CSV table of C-alpha atoms and ligand atoms in Angstrom, one decimal:
chain,number,residue,atom,x,y,z
A,1,MET,CA,157.4,76.0,-20.7
A,2,LYS,CA,153.8,75.2,-21.2
A,3,PHE,CA,151.4,77.3,-23.2
A,4,ALA,CA,150.0,79.7,-20.6
A,5,THR,CA,153.4,80.4,-19.2
A,6,LYS,CA,154.8,81.1,-22.7
A,7,ALA,CA,151.9,83.4,-23.4
A,8,ILE,CA,152.8,85.6,-20.5
A,9,HIS,CA,156.6,85.3,-20.4
A,10,ALA,CA,158.2,84.2,-23.7
A,11,GLY,CA,160.3,87.0,-25.2
A,12,ILE,CA,159.2,89.4,-22.5
A,13,GLU,CA,161.9,90.9,-20.2
A,14,PRO,CA,161.6,93.9,-18.0
A,15,ASP,CA,163.0,96.9,-19.9
A,16,PRO,CA,166.7,97.1,-19.2
A,17,GLY,CA,166.8,100.9,-19.1
A,18,THR,CA,163.9,101.5,-16.7
A,19,GLY,CA,162.7,98.1,-15.3
A,20,ALA,CA,159.3,98.7,-16.9
A,21,VAL,CA,157.5,95.3,-16.5
A,22,MET,CA,155.4,95.8,-19.6
A,23,THR,CA,157.2,96.0,-22.9
A,24,PRO,CA,157.4,99.7,-23.7
A,25,ILE,CA,155.9,101.1,-27.0
A,26,PHE,CA,159.1,102.3,-28.7
A,27,GLN,CA,157.5,105.1,-30.7
A,28,THR,CA,160.6,106.0,-32.7
A,29,SER,CA,161.6,105.8,-36.3
A,30,THR,CA,165.3,105.9,-35.8
A,31,TYR,CA,168.1,105.1,-33.2
A,32,ALA,CA,171.2,107.0,-32.2
A,33,GLN,CA,174.5,105.5,-33.4
A,34,ASP,CA,177.7,106.0,-31.4
A,35,SER,CA,179.8,106.2,-34.6
A,36,PRO,CA,178.8,105.2,-38.1
A,37,GLY,CA,177.6,101.6,-38.0
A,38,VAL,CA,178.2,101.3,-34.2
A,39,HIS,CA,174.8,100.9,-32.5
A,40,LYS,CA,172.8,98.8,-30.1
A,41,GLY,CA,171.3,96.5,-32.8
A,42,PHE,CA,168.6,99.0,-34.0
A,43,GLU,CA,169.1,101.4,-36.9
A,44,TYR,CA,165.8,102.2,-38.5
A,45,ALA,CA,162.3,101.2,-37.3
A,46,ARG,CA,161.1,99.6,-40.6
A,47,THR,CA,164.0,97.1,-40.1
A,48,GLN,CA,163.8,96.6,-36.3
A,49,ASN,CA,161.7,97.9,-33.4
A,50,PRO,CA,162.1,96.5,-29.8
A,51,THR,CA,158.3,96.3,-29.2
A,52,ARG,CA,157.9,94.3,-32.4
A,53,SER,CA,161.0,92.1,-31.6
A,54,ALA,CA,159.4,91.2,-28.2
A,55,LEU,CA,156.2,90.2,-30.0
A,56,GLU,CA,158.0,88.2,-32.6
A,57,LYS,CA,159.9,86.2,-29.9
A,58,ASN,CA,156.6,85.6,-28.1
A,59,LEU,CA,154.8,84.4,-31.2
A,60,ALA,CA,157.6,82.1,-32.2
A,61,ALA,CA,157.4,80.5,-28.8
A,62,LEU,CA,153.6,80.1,-29.0
A,63,GLU,CA,153.9,78.2,-32.3
A,64,ASN,CA,157.0,76.2,-31.3
A,65,GLY,CA,158.9,78.0,-34.1
A,66,LEU,CA,162.3,79.4,-34.4
A,67,ASP,CA,161.4,82.9,-35.5
A,68,ALA,CA,158.4,85.1,-36.3
A,69,VAL,CA,157.9,88.1,-38.6
A,70,CYS,CA,155.1,90.6,-37.9
A,71,PHE,CA,153.1,92.6,-40.5
A,72,SER,CA,150.6,95.4,-40.6
A,73,SER,CA,147.8,92.9,-41.4
A,74,GLY,CA,147.1,89.2,-42.0
A,75,LEU,CA,146.9,89.9,-45.8
A,76,ALA,CA,150.3,91.7,-45.7
A,77,ALA,CA,151.7,88.5,-44.1
A,78,GLN,CA,150.2,86.4,-46.9
A,79,ASP,CA,151.6,88.9,-49.4
A,80,ALA,CA,155.1,88.2,-48.0
A,81,VAL,CA,154.7,84.5,-48.4
A,82,MET,CA,153.5,85.0,-52.0
A,83,LYS,CA,156.7,87.0,-52.7
A,84,LEU,CA,158.7,83.9,-52.0
A,85,LEU,CA,157.4,82.6,-55.3
A,86,LYS,CA,157.9,83.8,-58.9
A,87,SER,CA,156.0,84.0,-62.1
A,88,GLY,CA,155.0,80.6,-63.4
A,89,ASP,CA,154.9,79.0,-60.0
A,90,GLU,CA,151.6,77.6,-58.7
A,91,VAL,CA,149.9,77.8,-55.3
A,92,LEU,CA,147.6,74.9,-54.5
A,93,ALA,CA,145.1,76.2,-52.0
A,94,VAL,CA,142.2,74.7,-50.0
A,95,ASN,CA,138.9,75.4,-51.8
A,96,ASP,CA,137.1,77.0,-48.9
A,97,LEU,CA,139.4,79.8,-47.8
A,98,TYR,CA,139.2,83.3,-46.5
A,99,GLY,CA,137.8,85.6,-49.2
A,100,GLY,CA,140.6,88.1,-48.9
A,101,SER,CA,143.2,85.4,-49.3
A,102,TYR,CA,141.4,84.1,-52.5
A,103,ARG,CA,141.2,87.7,-53.8
A,104,GLN,CA,144.9,88.3,-53.3
A,105,MET,CA,145.8,85.1,-55.2
A,106,VAL,CA,143.4,85.5,-58.2
A,107,ARG,CA,143.2,89.3,-58.5
A,108,VAL,CA,146.7,90.5,-57.6
A,109,TYR,CA,149.2,87.7,-58.1
A,110,ALA,CA,147.5,86.0,-61.2
A,111,GLN,CA,148.2,89.1,-63.3
A,112,TRP,CA,152.0,88.5,-62.6
A,113,GLY,CA,151.8,84.9,-63.8
A,114,LEU,CA,151.6,83.3,-60.4
A,115,LYS,CA,148.9,80.6,-60.7
A,116,SER,CA,146.6,79.4,-58.0
A,117,ARG,CA,144.3,76.4,-57.9
A,118,PHE,CA,141.6,75.6,-55.3
A,119,VAL,CA,141.1,72.0,-54.4
A,120,ASP,CA,139.3,69.8,-52.0
A,121,MET,CA,141.9,68.8,-49.3
A,122,TYR,CA,139.5,67.2,-46.9
A,123,THR,CA,140.7,63.8,-48.1
A,124,ALA,CA,144.4,64.4,-47.8
A,125,SER,CA,145.3,61.9,-50.4
A,126,ASN,CA,143.5,64.1,-53.1
A,127,VAL,CA,146.4,66.5,-52.7
A,128,GLU,CA,149.0,64.1,-54.1
A,129,SER,CA,147.5,63.9,-57.6
A,130,GLU,CA,146.9,67.7,-57.6
A,131,ILE,CA,150.5,68.6,-57.2
A,132,GLY,CA,152.0,69.5,-60.6
A,133,PRO,CA,155.5,70.4,-61.7
A,134,ASP,CA,154.9,74.1,-61.1
A,135,THR,CA,153.3,73.6,-57.6
A,136,LYS,CA,155.7,75.4,-55.2
A,137,LEU,CA,153.4,76.2,-52.3
A,138,ILE,CA,150.4,74.4,-50.6
A,139,TRP,CA,148.1,76.8,-48.8
A,140,ILE,CA,146.0,75.3,-46.0
A,141,GLU,CA,143.4,76.9,-43.9
A,142,THR,CA,141.9,74.7,-41.1
A,143,PRO,CA,139.2,75.0,-39.7
A,144,THR,CA,138.1,76.6,-42.9
A,145,ASN,CA,136.1,79.8,-43.1
A,146,PRO,CA,133.1,79.7,-43.0
A,147,MET,CA,132.3,76.0,-43.6
A,148,LEU,CA,134.5,74.8,-40.7
A,149,ASN,CA,136.0,71.9,-42.7
A,150,ILE,CA,139.1,70.3,-41.4
A,151,VAL,CA,142.3,69.5,-43.3
A,152,ASP,CA,144.6,66.9,-41.9
A,153,ILE,CA,147.7,69.0,-41.6
A,154,ALA,CA,150.2,66.2,-40.9
A,155,ALA,CA,148.9,64.1,-43.8
A,156,VAL,CA,149.1,67.0,-46.3
A,157,CYS,CA,152.5,68.0,-45.1
A,158,ALA,CA,153.9,64.5,-45.5
A,159,ILE,CA,152.7,64.5,-49.1
A,160,ALA,CA,154.2,68.0,-49.7
A,161,ARG,CA,157.5,67.0,-48.2
A,162,SER,CA,157.8,64.0,-50.4
A,163,LYS,CA,157.4,66.4,-53.4
A,164,GLY,CA,159.6,69.2,-52.1
A,165,VAL,CA,156.6,71.6,-51.8
A,166,LEU,CA,156.4,74.3,-49.1
A,167,VAL,CA,153.3,74.3,-46.9
A,168,CYS,CA,151.8,77.4,-45.3
A,169,VAL,CA,149.0,77.0,-42.8
A,170,ASP,CA,146.6,79.9,-42.1
A,171,ASN,CA,146.1,79.1,-38.4
A,172,THR,CA,143.9,82.2,-37.7
A,173,PHE,CA,140.7,80.2,-36.9
A,174,ALA,CA,142.3,77.8,-34.4
A,175,SER,CA,144.8,80.2,-32.8
A,176,PRO,CA,148.1,78.9,-31.5
A,177,TYR,CA,146.3,77.7,-28.3
A,178,LEU,CA,144.4,75.1,-30.2
A,179,GLN,CA,146.7,74.0,-33.0
A,180,ASN,CA,150.4,74.2,-33.8
A,181,PRO,CA,151.0,73.4,-37.5
A,182,LEU,CA,154.8,73.6,-37.4
A,183,ASP,CA,154.7,70.5,-35.1
A,184,LEU,CA,152.7,68.7,-37.7
A,185,GLY,CA,155.2,69.4,-40.5
A,186,ALA,CA,154.2,72.8,-41.9
A,187,ASP,CA,156.9,75.2,-43.0
A,188,ILE,CA,155.1,78.5,-42.3
A,189,VAL,CA,152.2,79.4,-40.0
A,190,LEU,CA,150.2,82.5,-40.7
A,191,HIS,CA,147.9,84.4,-38.4
A,192,SER,CA,145.7,87.3,-38.8
A,193,ALA,CA,146.4,88.5,-35.3
A,194,THR,CA,143.4,90.9,-35.8
A,195,LYS,CA,141.4,87.9,-34.7
A,196,TYR,CA,142.0,85.6,-31.7
A,197,ILE,CA,145.6,86.6,-31.0
A,198,GLY,CA,144.8,90.3,-30.6
A,199,GLY,CA,141.4,89.2,-29.3
A,200,HIS,CA,139.8,92.5,-28.5
A,201,SER,CA,138.8,93.8,-32.0
A,202,ASP,CA,141.0,96.8,-31.6
A,203,VAL,CA,144.0,96.2,-33.9
A,204,VAL,CA,144.7,94.9,-37.4
A,205,HIS,CA,147.9,92.8,-37.5
A,206,GLY,CA,149.4,89.7,-39.1
A,207,CYS,CA,152.4,87.4,-38.5
A,208,LEU,CA,154.3,84.5,-39.9
A,209,ILE,CA,156.1,81.9,-37.8
A,210,VAL,CA,158.7,79.5,-39.2
A,211,LYS,CA,161.1,76.9,-37.9
A,212,ASP,CA,163.8,77.3,-40.5
A,213,ALA,CA,166.5,80.0,-40.2
A,214,ASP,CA,166.9,80.4,-43.9
A,215,LEU,CA,163.2,80.9,-44.5
A,216,ALA,CA,163.1,83.3,-41.6
A,217,ALA,CA,165.9,85.4,-43.1
A,218,ARG,CA,164.1,85.4,-46.5
A,219,LEU,CA,160.9,86.6,-44.9
A,220,HIS,CA,162.6,89.3,-42.8
A,221,PHE,CA,164.3,90.5,-46.0
A,222,ILE,CA,160.9,90.7,-47.8
A,223,GLN,CA,159.4,92.5,-44.8
A,224,ASN,CA,162.2,95.1,-44.8
A,225,ALA,CA,162.4,95.4,-48.6
A,226,THR,CA,158.6,95.8,-49.1
A,227,GLY,CA,157.8,97.5,-45.9
A,228,ALA,CA,154.4,96.3,-44.6
A,229,VAL,CA,155.5,96.6,-41.0
A,230,PRO,CA,153.2,97.1,-38.0
A,231,GLY,CA,153.5,100.1,-35.8
A,232,PRO,CA,154.8,99.7,-32.2
A,233,GLN,CA,151.5,100.6,-30.6
A,234,ASP,CA,149.8,97.8,-32.6
A,235,CYS,CA,152.5,95.4,-31.5
A,236,PHE,CA,151.9,96.4,-27.9
A,237,LEU,CA,148.2,95.8,-28.2
A,238,VAL,CA,148.8,92.3,-29.7
A,239,LEU,CA,151.3,91.5,-26.9
A,240,ARG,CA,148.7,92.6,-24.4
A,241,GLY,CA,146.0,90.4,-26.1
A,242,ILE,CA,148.2,87.4,-26.0
A,243,LYS,CA,148.5,87.5,-22.2
A,244,THR,CA,144.9,86.1,-22.0
A,245,LEU,CA,144.9,84.1,-25.2
A,246,HIS,CA,144.5,80.7,-23.6
A,247,LEU,CA,141.7,81.9,-21.2
A,248,ARG,CA,139.8,83.6,-24.0
A,249,VAL,CA,140.0,80.8,-26.5
A,250,GLN,CA,139.1,78.2,-23.9
A,251,ARG,CA,136.0,80.1,-22.9
A,252,ALA,CA,135.0,80.8,-26.5
A,253,CYS,CA,135.4,77.1,-27.3
A,254,GLU,CA,133.2,76.1,-24.3
A,255,ASN,CA,130.5,78.6,-25.3
A,256,ALA,CA,130.7,77.5,-29.0
A,257,ALA,CA,130.2,73.9,-28.0
A,258,VAL,CA,127.0,74.8,-26.0
A,259,ILE,CA,125.7,77.0,-28.8
A,260,ALA,CA,126.4,74.4,-31.5
A,261,GLN,CA,124.4,71.8,-29.6
A,262,TYR,CA,121.6,74.2,-28.9
A,263,LEU,CA,121.4,75.1,-32.6
A,264,ALA,CA,121.5,71.4,-33.7
A,265,GLN,CA,118.3,70.6,-31.8
A,266,HIS,CA,116.5,73.8,-32.9
A,267,PRO,CA,113.5,73.0,-35.1
A,268,LYS,CA,114.2,75.9,-37.4
A,269,VAL,CA,117.8,75.0,-38.0
A,270,GLU,CA,118.7,72.7,-40.9
A,271,LYS,CA,122.4,72.2,-40.4
A,272,VAL,CA,125.1,73.2,-38.0
A,273,TYR,CA,128.8,73.3,-39.0
A,274,TRP,CA,131.1,72.7,-36.1
A,275,PRO,CA,134.1,70.3,-36.0
A,276,GLY,CA,133.2,69.1,-32.5
A,277,PHE,CA,130.2,67.0,-33.7
A,278,GLU,CA,131.0,63.3,-34.1
A,279,SER,CA,129.1,63.5,-37.3
A,280,HIS,CA,131.4,66.1,-38.8
A,281,PRO,CA,133.3,64.4,-41.6
A,282,ASN,CA,136.7,65.1,-40.2
A,283,HIS,CA,135.9,65.1,-36.5
A,284,HIS,CA,138.6,62.5,-35.9
A,285,VAL,CA,141.2,64.8,-37.5
A,286,ALA,CA,140.1,67.8,-35.5
A,287,ARG,CA,140.3,65.6,-32.4
A,288,LYS,CA,143.9,64.6,-33.4
A,289,GLN,CA,145.3,68.0,-34.3
A,290,MET,CA,143.3,70.5,-32.2
A,291,ARG,CA,143.2,71.0,-28.4
A,292,MET,CA,139.5,72.0,-28.5
A,293,PHE,CA,137.1,72.6,-31.4
A,294,GLY,CA,137.2,76.4,-31.8
A,295,GLY,CA,134.9,79.3,-31.2
A,296,MET,CA,133.3,79.5,-34.7
A,297,VAL,CA,130.0,77.9,-35.6
A,298,SER,CA,128.1,78.3,-38.9
A,299,PHE,CA,124.5,77.2,-39.6
A,300,ASP,CA,121.8,77.2,-42.2
A,301,LEU,CA,118.1,77.5,-41.6
A,302,LYS,CA,115.5,74.8,-42.6
A,303,ASP,CA,113.6,77.3,-44.7
A,304,ASN,CA,116.9,78.7,-46.0
A,305,SER,CA,115.6,81.8,-47.7
A,306,LEU,CA,117.7,84.9,-47.6
A,307,GLU,CA,114.8,86.7,-45.9
A,308,ASN,CA,114.8,84.3,-43.0
A,309,ALA,CA,118.6,84.6,-42.7
A,310,ASN,CA,118.3,88.4,-42.8
A,311,HIS,CA,115.7,88.2,-40.0
A,312,VAL,CA,118.2,86.4,-37.7
A,313,LEU,CA,121.1,88.6,-38.8
A,314,SER,CA,119.1,91.8,-38.0
A,315,ASN,CA,117.6,90.7,-34.8
A,316,THR,CA,120.3,89.6,-32.4
A,317,HIS,CA,121.3,92.1,-29.8
A,318,LEU,CA,124.4,90.5,-28.1
A,319,PHE,CA,125.7,89.1,-31.3
A,320,THR,CA,126.7,92.2,-33.3
A,321,LEU,CA,126.4,92.0,-37.1
A,322,ALA,CA,129.9,92.7,-38.2
A,323,GLU,CA,132.9,91.5,-40.1
A,324,SER,CA,135.8,89.8,-38.3
A,325,LEU,CA,136.0,87.2,-35.5
A,326,GLY,CA,138.0,86.1,-32.5
A,327,GLY,CA,137.2,89.0,-30.2
A,328,VAL,CA,135.9,88.8,-26.7
A,329,GLU,CA,132.5,89.9,-28.0
A,330,SER,CA,130.2,87.7,-30.0
A,331,LEU,CA,129.7,88.5,-33.7
A,332,ILE,CA,127.2,87.3,-36.3
A,333,GLY,CA,128.0,87.5,-40.0
A,334,HIS,CA,126.6,86.7,-43.4
A,335,PRO,CA,129.6,85.3,-45.4
A,336,ALA,CA,127.8,85.5,-48.8
A,337,SER,CA,127.5,89.3,-48.6
A,338,MET,CA,130.3,90.1,-46.2
A,339,THR,CA,133.6,88.1,-45.8
A,340,HIS,CA,133.2,86.0,-48.9
A,341,ALA,CA,131.5,88.4,-51.3
A,342,SER,CA,134.7,88.5,-53.3
A,343,ILE,CA,134.3,84.8,-54.2
A,344,PRO,CA,132.0,84.1,-57.2
A,345,ARG,CA,128.6,82.7,-56.2
A,346,GLU,CA,129.2,79.4,-58.2
A,347,GLU,CA,132.5,78.9,-56.3
A,348,ARG,CA,130.7,79.6,-53.0
A,349,LEU,CA,127.8,77.2,-53.7
A,350,LYS,CA,130.3,74.4,-54.6
A,351,VAL,CA,131.5,74.3,-51.0
A,352,GLY,CA,128.0,74.7,-49.5
A,353,LEU,CA,128.3,78.4,-48.8
A,354,THR,CA,124.7,79.2,-49.5
A,355,ASP,CA,123.2,82.7,-49.6
A,356,SER,CA,121.5,82.0,-46.3
A,357,LEU,CA,124.5,80.6,-44.3
A,358,ILE,CA,125.0,82.4,-41.0
A,359,ARG,CA,128.4,82.5,-39.2
A,360,LEU,CA,128.9,83.0,-35.5
A,361,SER,CA,132.1,84.1,-33.8
A,362,VAL,CA,131.3,83.1,-30.3
A,363,GLY,CA,132.7,85.4,-27.7
A,364,ILE,CA,133.4,84.9,-24.0
A,365,GLU,CA,130.1,86.2,-22.5
A,366,ASP,CA,127.8,83.9,-20.5
A,367,ALA,CA,126.5,81.1,-22.8
A,368,ASP,CA,123.0,81.4,-21.3
A,369,ASP,CA,122.7,85.0,-22.5
A,370,LEU,CA,124.0,84.2,-25.9
A,371,ILE,CA,121.5,81.4,-26.3
A,372,ALA,CA,118.6,83.6,-25.2
A,373,ASP,CA,119.7,86.1,-27.8
A,374,LEU,CA,119.7,83.5,-30.6
A,375,GLU,CA,116.4,82.1,-29.3
A,376,GLN,CA,114.6,85.4,-29.6
A,377,ALA,CA,116.1,86.0,-33.1
A,378,LEU,CA,115.2,82.5,-34.3
A,379,ASP,CA,111.7,82.8,-32.8
A,380,GLY,CA,110.6,85.4,-35.4
A,381,VAL,CA,111.8,83.3,-38.4
A,382,GLY,CA,109.0,82.3,-40.7
A,383,LYS,CA,106.5,84.5,-38.9
A,384,GLY,CA,106.3,86.9,-41.8
A,385,VAL,CA,107.6,89.8,-39.7
A,386,GLU,CA,108.6,92.7,-41.9
A,387,VAL,CA,112.3,93.2,-41.8
A,388,GLU,CA,114.5,95.6,-43.6
A,389,ASP,CA,116.7,94.1,-46.3
A,390,ALA,CA,120.1,93.5,-45.0
A,391,PRO,CA,122.4,96.2,-46.3
A,392,VAL,CA,124.8,95.2,-49.1
A,393,VAL,CA,128.1,95.2,-47.3
A,394,GLN,CA,131.4,95.9,-49.1
A,395,ALA,CA,133.6,92.9,-49.3
A,396,TYR,CA,136.6,93.1,-47.0
B,401,PLP,C1,140.9,88.0,-41.3
B,401,PLP,C2,141.6,86.8,-41.9
B,401,PLP,C3,142.7,87.0,-42.8
B,401,PLP,C4,143.2,88.4,-43.2
B,401,PLP,O1,143.7,89.1,-42.1
B,401,PLP,P1,143.7,90.7,-41.9
B,401,PLP,O2,144.4,90.9,-40.6
B,401,PLP,O3,142.3,91.1,-42.0
B,401,PLP,O4,144.5,91.2,-43.1
B,401,PLP,C5,143.3,85.9,-43.3
B,401,PLP,N1,142.9,84.6,-43.0
B,401,PLP,C6,141.8,84.4,-42.2
B,401,PLP,C7,141.4,83.0,-41.9
B,401,PLP,C8,141.2,85.5,-41.6
B,401,PLP,O5,140.1,85.3,-40.8
């Protein structure tokens, strides 16, 4: 089956009891047993739920995996991966990663002796010399957030395999429609399904997809033993979102391409970060491992004062100033104060994440309207118009 067919059919059967075409929301915590231990495969809903099982089968198919495990959020999914490790082990992570992932590594797991190091993986060969005796897991995010750097998944996985190190790829930014890390040698794929997979900004959800039965069993064990399971209604919403994943991501990518090109020629814009540009340092890698270049675009203004960035951030009407990404609606964000506020400023500046960087999650509206919205917001930049200070937003 090809992608669009899998999105709609994989793991989805009409309900055997009623014929319901859409997977029912099994809102139950427990299941009747005929006699002790004799049941229909479902005992207690932390362990199994049919709505969740259908979603797990579907996600496994979308990532060409063997099995998937669903969680109550993307960070809960990451937490389960971290629990595969033990005190003294080290995670080698890409140096420009989601702020919440960084925070979990350095503020939660470090205090239990689980080390993490953040390194430049954009030249894959760098990774080889960084792997030490304690390195047990390599953590890749690509495209990265918010600099839209690209890591060569196949090259890093080949190095990791030669050293017996596990690789987890956070595939949230690409979505399974654009990129399938298991095919490139990764052991675990993580998604914050809150983003493109759910796609409608109405649910928080996460998942892991693996191709190895033993690893799947260990993750299901951790999921059941530690309990960060999603509710059935959330699983239903994610299943519903997936039915249009390919259409939504395709349109978002098309819109992002038009917007990246528009911004690149704008006299007030200094730099646009988007992997589709031939001048992007790893454009050739993006071309090789992604189907399209994604719906995310970041940019910096020529006069890159915080005041000017705030003007743009406060004056768009279709692009809503908000955390998150990957929904049908376009969002604009300020990584330094929002998604990445939990990363120290010196660390942020090292990867080019300036105080004035603006990040767009391009939605599936009409590109002309989105450009007109950016045009009018950029128009006021540098005109000395009084704007309110952007509020200081809590780091999520
Ligand atoms: C949002 C996000 C996460 C965390 O997911 P939640 O569902 O918010 O817990 C992890 N990685 C990336 C790249 C994200 O964008």
